[in-house]
Amino acid sequence: RLNEPINLEVGRRSARMPGMKDHYTMLAGYNAWANRRVYDAASQLSDADYRADKGAFFKSMHGTLNHLLATDRIWMKRFTGEGEAPDRLDTILHERFADLRTTRESDDRRIVTWVHGLDEAALRGVIRYRRVSSPEEFVQPLMPALDHWFNHQTHHRGHAHMILTSLGRPAPELDLLYYQREVAAGRA
């Protein structure tokens, strides 16, 4: 049985294989969708639960959501040369959840728009940046940087998911496949 083909529907695949632009456009859409779902769930927390240290890397839901926004701003500054970027990974950009959510939604629109504007040539380019924690300059191909960025967001949304479940709260479905099915059904 191990020698049988894994993909039995190879002949039924789309004739056009998507390019990397389509891939990153999908990841930007997924990112905004997943953030909405996490924020919807977090909005149901009391302020005490929202700020409770639940053992996540940035301790609480408050710290985790602020970290995600801070790092998105850092990376967008690296990618575009525009916008404000904090100088610390644990920066609290907004104390109030409502303000954080409004900024998150705005930044997600910015991310989606920027990624949508990339073409295949830009994706094959490089970026130069300095880390927040050191003055050393890095030169890196853009696509692996985008992979890291979207993966980092998923990683810390996993922390937010853990915080919700540790509080006995329902946590939203965040799997990429679930998002892709929602898009295919016209619900995302």
CSV table of C-alpha atoms in Angstrom, one decimal:
chain,number,residue,atom,x,y,z
A,1,ARG,CA,0.0,0.0,0.0
A,2,LEU,CA,2.9,2.4,0.5
A,3,ASN,CA,3.8,2.2,-3.1
A,4,GLU,CA,0.4,3.5,-4.3
A,5,PRO,CA,0.1,7.0,-5.6
A,6,ILE,CA,-0.9,9.5,-2.9
A,7,ASN,CA,-2.8,11.9,-5.2
A,8,LEU,CA,-5.3,9.8,-7.0
A,9,GLU,CA,-6.9,12.8,-8.7
A,10,VAL,CA,-3.8,14.1,-10.4
A,11,GLY,CA,-5.6,14.2,-13.7
A,12,ARG,CA,-8.4,16.4,-12.3
A,13,ARG,CA,-6.1,19.3,-11.1
A,14,SER,CA,-6.6,22.7,-12.5
A,15,ALA,CA,-4.8,23.3,-15.8
A,16,ARG,CA,-3.3,26.5,-14.5
A,17,MET,CA,-1.0,26.2,-11.5
A,18,PRO,CA,-1.1,29.3,-9.4
A,19,GLY,CA,2.0,31.5,-9.2
A,20,MET,CA,3.6,32.7,-6.0
A,21,LYS,CA,1.6,36.0,-6.2
A,22,ASP,CA,-1.6,34.0,-5.9
A,23,HIS,CA,-0.1,32.1,-3.0
A,24,TYR,CA,0.9,35.2,-1.0
A,25,THR,CA,-2.4,36.9,-1.8
A,26,MET,CA,-4.1,33.8,-0.3
A,27,LEU,CA,-1.9,34.0,2.8
A,28,ALA,CA,-2.7,37.7,3.2
A,29,GLY,CA,-6.4,37.0,3.0
A,30,TYR,CA,-6.1,34.1,5.4
A,31,ASN,CA,-4.2,36.3,7.8
A,32,ALA,CA,-6.9,38.9,7.9
A,33,TRP,CA,-9.6,36.2,8.2
A,34,ALA,CA,-7.8,34.4,11.1
A,35,ASN,CA,-7.2,37.7,12.9
A,36,ARG,CA,-10.9,38.6,12.7
A,37,ARG,CA,-11.8,35.2,14.2
A,38,VAL,CA,-9.3,35.6,17.0
A,39,TYR,CA,-10.5,39.1,17.7
A,40,ASP,CA,-14.1,38.0,17.7
A,41,ALA,CA,-13.3,35.4,20.3
A,42,ALA,CA,-11.1,37.7,22.4
A,43,SER,CA,-13.9,40.3,22.4
A,44,GLN,CA,-15.9,37.9,24.6
A,45,LEU,CA,-13.3,37.9,27.3
A,46,SER,CA,-13.6,40.0,30.5
A,47,ASP,CA,-10.9,42.6,30.9
A,48,ALA,CA,-9.4,40.5,33.7
A,49,ASP,CA,-9.2,37.4,31.4
A,50,TYR,CA,-8.0,39.4,28.5
A,51,ARG,CA,-5.0,40.6,30.6
A,52,ALA,CA,-4.4,37.4,32.6
A,53,ASP,CA,-1.0,35.9,32.3
A,54,LYS,CA,-1.7,32.5,30.8
A,55,GLY,CA,1.9,31.4,30.2
A,56,ALA,CA,2.1,32.4,26.6
A,57,PHE,CA,5.3,33.9,25.3
A,58,PHE,CA,3.8,37.4,25.6
A,59,LYS,CA,1.9,36.3,28.6
A,60,SER,CA,-1.7,37.4,28.0
A,61,MET,CA,-4.1,37.8,25.1
A,62,HIS,CA,-3.4,41.6,25.5
A,63,GLY,CA,0.3,41.0,25.1
A,64,THR,CA,0.0,38.5,22.3
A,65,LEU,CA,-2.4,40.6,20.2
A,66,ASN,CA,-0.2,43.7,20.7
A,67,HIS,CA,2.9,41.7,19.7
A,68,LEU,CA,1.3,40.5,16.5
A,69,LEU,CA,0.4,44.1,15.5
A,70,ALA,CA,3.8,45.4,16.5
A,71,THR,CA,5.7,42.8,14.4
A,72,ASP,CA,3.3,43.3,11.5
A,73,ARG,CA,4.2,47.0,11.6
A,74,ILE,CA,7.9,46.1,11.9
A,75,TRP,CA,7.8,43.9,8.8
A,76,MET,CA,5.6,46.2,6.8
A,77,LYS,CA,8.2,49.0,7.5
A,78,ARG,CA,10.9,46.6,6.2
A,79,PHE,CA,8.9,45.7,3.2
A,80,THR,CA,7.6,49.1,2.2
A,81,GLY,CA,9.9,51.6,3.9
A,82,GLU,CA,6.7,53.3,5.1
A,83,GLY,CA,4.7,53.5,8.3
A,84,GLU,CA,5.5,53.5,12.0
A,85,ALA,CA,7.4,50.6,13.5
A,86,PRO,CA,8.0,50.0,17.2
A,87,ASP,CA,11.5,49.4,18.5
A,88,ARG,CA,10.5,46.6,20.9
A,89,LEU,CA,8.8,43.3,20.2
A,90,ASP,CA,6.8,43.6,23.4
A,91,THR,CA,5.5,47.1,22.7
A,92,ILE,CA,1.9,47.7,23.8
A,93,LEU,CA,0.5,49.8,21.0
A,94,HIS,CA,-3.0,50.1,22.5
A,95,GLU,CA,-4.2,49.5,26.0
A,96,ARG,CA,-7.8,49.4,25.0
A,97,PHE,CA,-9.0,46.3,23.1
A,98,ALA,CA,-11.4,48.3,20.9
A,99,ASP,CA,-8.5,50.6,19.8
A,100,LEU,CA,-6.3,47.6,19.1
A,101,ARG,CA,-9.0,45.9,17.1
A,102,THR,CA,-9.6,49.0,15.0
A,103,THR,CA,-5.9,49.3,14.2
A,104,ARG,CA,-5.6,45.6,13.5
A,105,GLU,CA,-8.4,45.8,10.9
A,106,SER,CA,-6.8,48.8,9.3
A,107,ASP,CA,-3.4,47.1,9.2
A,108,ASP,CA,-4.8,43.9,7.8
A,109,ARG,CA,-6.4,46.0,4.9
A,110,ARG,CA,-2.9,47.5,4.4
A,111,ILE,CA,-1.3,44.1,4.3
A,112,VAL,CA,-3.8,42.7,1.8
A,113,THR,CA,-3.5,45.7,-0.4
A,114,TRP,CA,0.3,45.7,-0.4
A,115,VAL,CA,0.5,41.9,-1.1
A,116,HIS,CA,-2.1,42.2,-3.9
A,117,GLY,CA,0.1,44.9,-5.5
A,118,LEU,CA,3.2,42.7,-5.7
A,119,ASP,CA,4.0,41.0,-9.0
A,120,GLU,CA,6.1,37.9,-9.7
A,121,ALA,CA,9.2,40.1,-10.4
A,122,ALA,CA,8.9,41.9,-7.0
A,123,LEU,CA,8.5,38.6,-5.3
A,124,ARG,CA,11.8,37.5,-6.7
A,125,GLY,CA,13.5,40.6,-5.2
A,126,VAL,CA,15.4,41.1,-2.0
A,127,ILE,CA,14.9,43.3,1.1
A,128,ARG,CA,17.4,44.9,3.4
A,129,TYR,CA,16.6,45.5,7.0
A,130,ARG,CA,17.9,45.7,10.5
A,131,ARG,CA,16.5,43.6,13.4
A,132,VAL,CA,14.8,45.3,16.2
A,133,SER,CA,17.3,43.8,18.6
A,134,SER,CA,20.6,44.5,16.8
A,135,PRO,CA,22.2,47.0,14.3
A,136,GLU,CA,23.3,44.2,12.0
A,137,GLU,CA,21.9,44.6,8.4
A,138,PHE,CA,20.3,41.6,6.7
A,139,VAL,CA,19.8,41.1,3.0
A,140,GLN,CA,17.2,38.5,2.3
A,141,PRO,CA,15.1,37.3,-0.6
A,142,LEU,CA,11.5,38.6,-0.2
A,143,MET,CA,9.6,35.3,-0.6
A,144,PRO,CA,11.3,33.6,2.4
A,145,ALA,CA,10.8,36.8,4.4
A,146,LEU,CA,7.1,36.6,3.6
A,147,ASP,CA,7.0,32.9,4.5
A,148,HIS,CA,8.5,33.7,7.9
A,149,TRP,CA,6.1,36.6,8.4
A,150,PHE,CA,2.9,34.7,7.7
A,151,ASN,CA,4.2,31.7,9.7
A,152,HIS,CA,5.1,34.0,12.6
A,153,GLN,CA,1.5,35.3,12.7
A,154,THR,CA,0.1,31.8,12.7
A,155,HIS,CA,2.5,30.8,15.5
A,156,HIS,CA,1.3,33.6,17.8
A,157,ARG,CA,-2.4,33.1,16.9
A,158,GLY,CA,-1.8,29.6,18.2
A,159,HIS,CA,-0.8,31.2,21.5
A,160,ALA,CA,-4.0,33.2,21.4
A,161,HIS,CA,-5.9,30.0,20.7
A,162,MET,CA,-4.2,28.4,23.7
A,163,ILE,CA,-5.1,31.4,25.9
A,164,LEU,CA,-8.8,31.0,25.0
A,165,THR,CA,-8.9,27.3,25.7
A,166,SER,CA,-7.0,27.7,29.0
A,167,LEU,CA,-9.8,30.1,30.0
A,168,GLY,CA,-12.4,27.5,29.1
A,169,ARG,CA,-13.6,29.6,26.2
A,170,PRO,CA,-14.4,28.4,22.7
A,171,ALA,CA,-11.5,28.9,20.3
A,172,PRO,CA,-12.2,29.5,16.6
A,173,GLU,CA,-11.2,27.2,13.8
A,174,LEU,CA,-8.0,28.7,12.3
A,175,ASP,CA,-6.7,26.0,10.0
A,176,LEU,CA,-5.7,27.2,6.6
A,177,LEU,CA,-7.7,24.5,4.9
A,178,TYR,CA,-10.8,25.7,6.7
A,179,TYR,CA,-10.2,29.2,5.3
A,180,GLN,CA,-9.7,27.8,1.8
A,181,ARG,CA,-13.0,25.9,2.1
A,182,GLU,CA,-14.7,29.1,3.3
A,183,VAL,CA,-13.3,31.0,0.3
A,184,ALA,CA,-14.4,28.3,-2.1
A,185,ALA,CA,-18.0,28.4,-0.6
A,186,GLY,CA,-18.0,32.2,-0.8
A,187,ARG,CA,-18.2,32.6,3.0
A,188,ALA,CA,-14.7,34.2,3.8
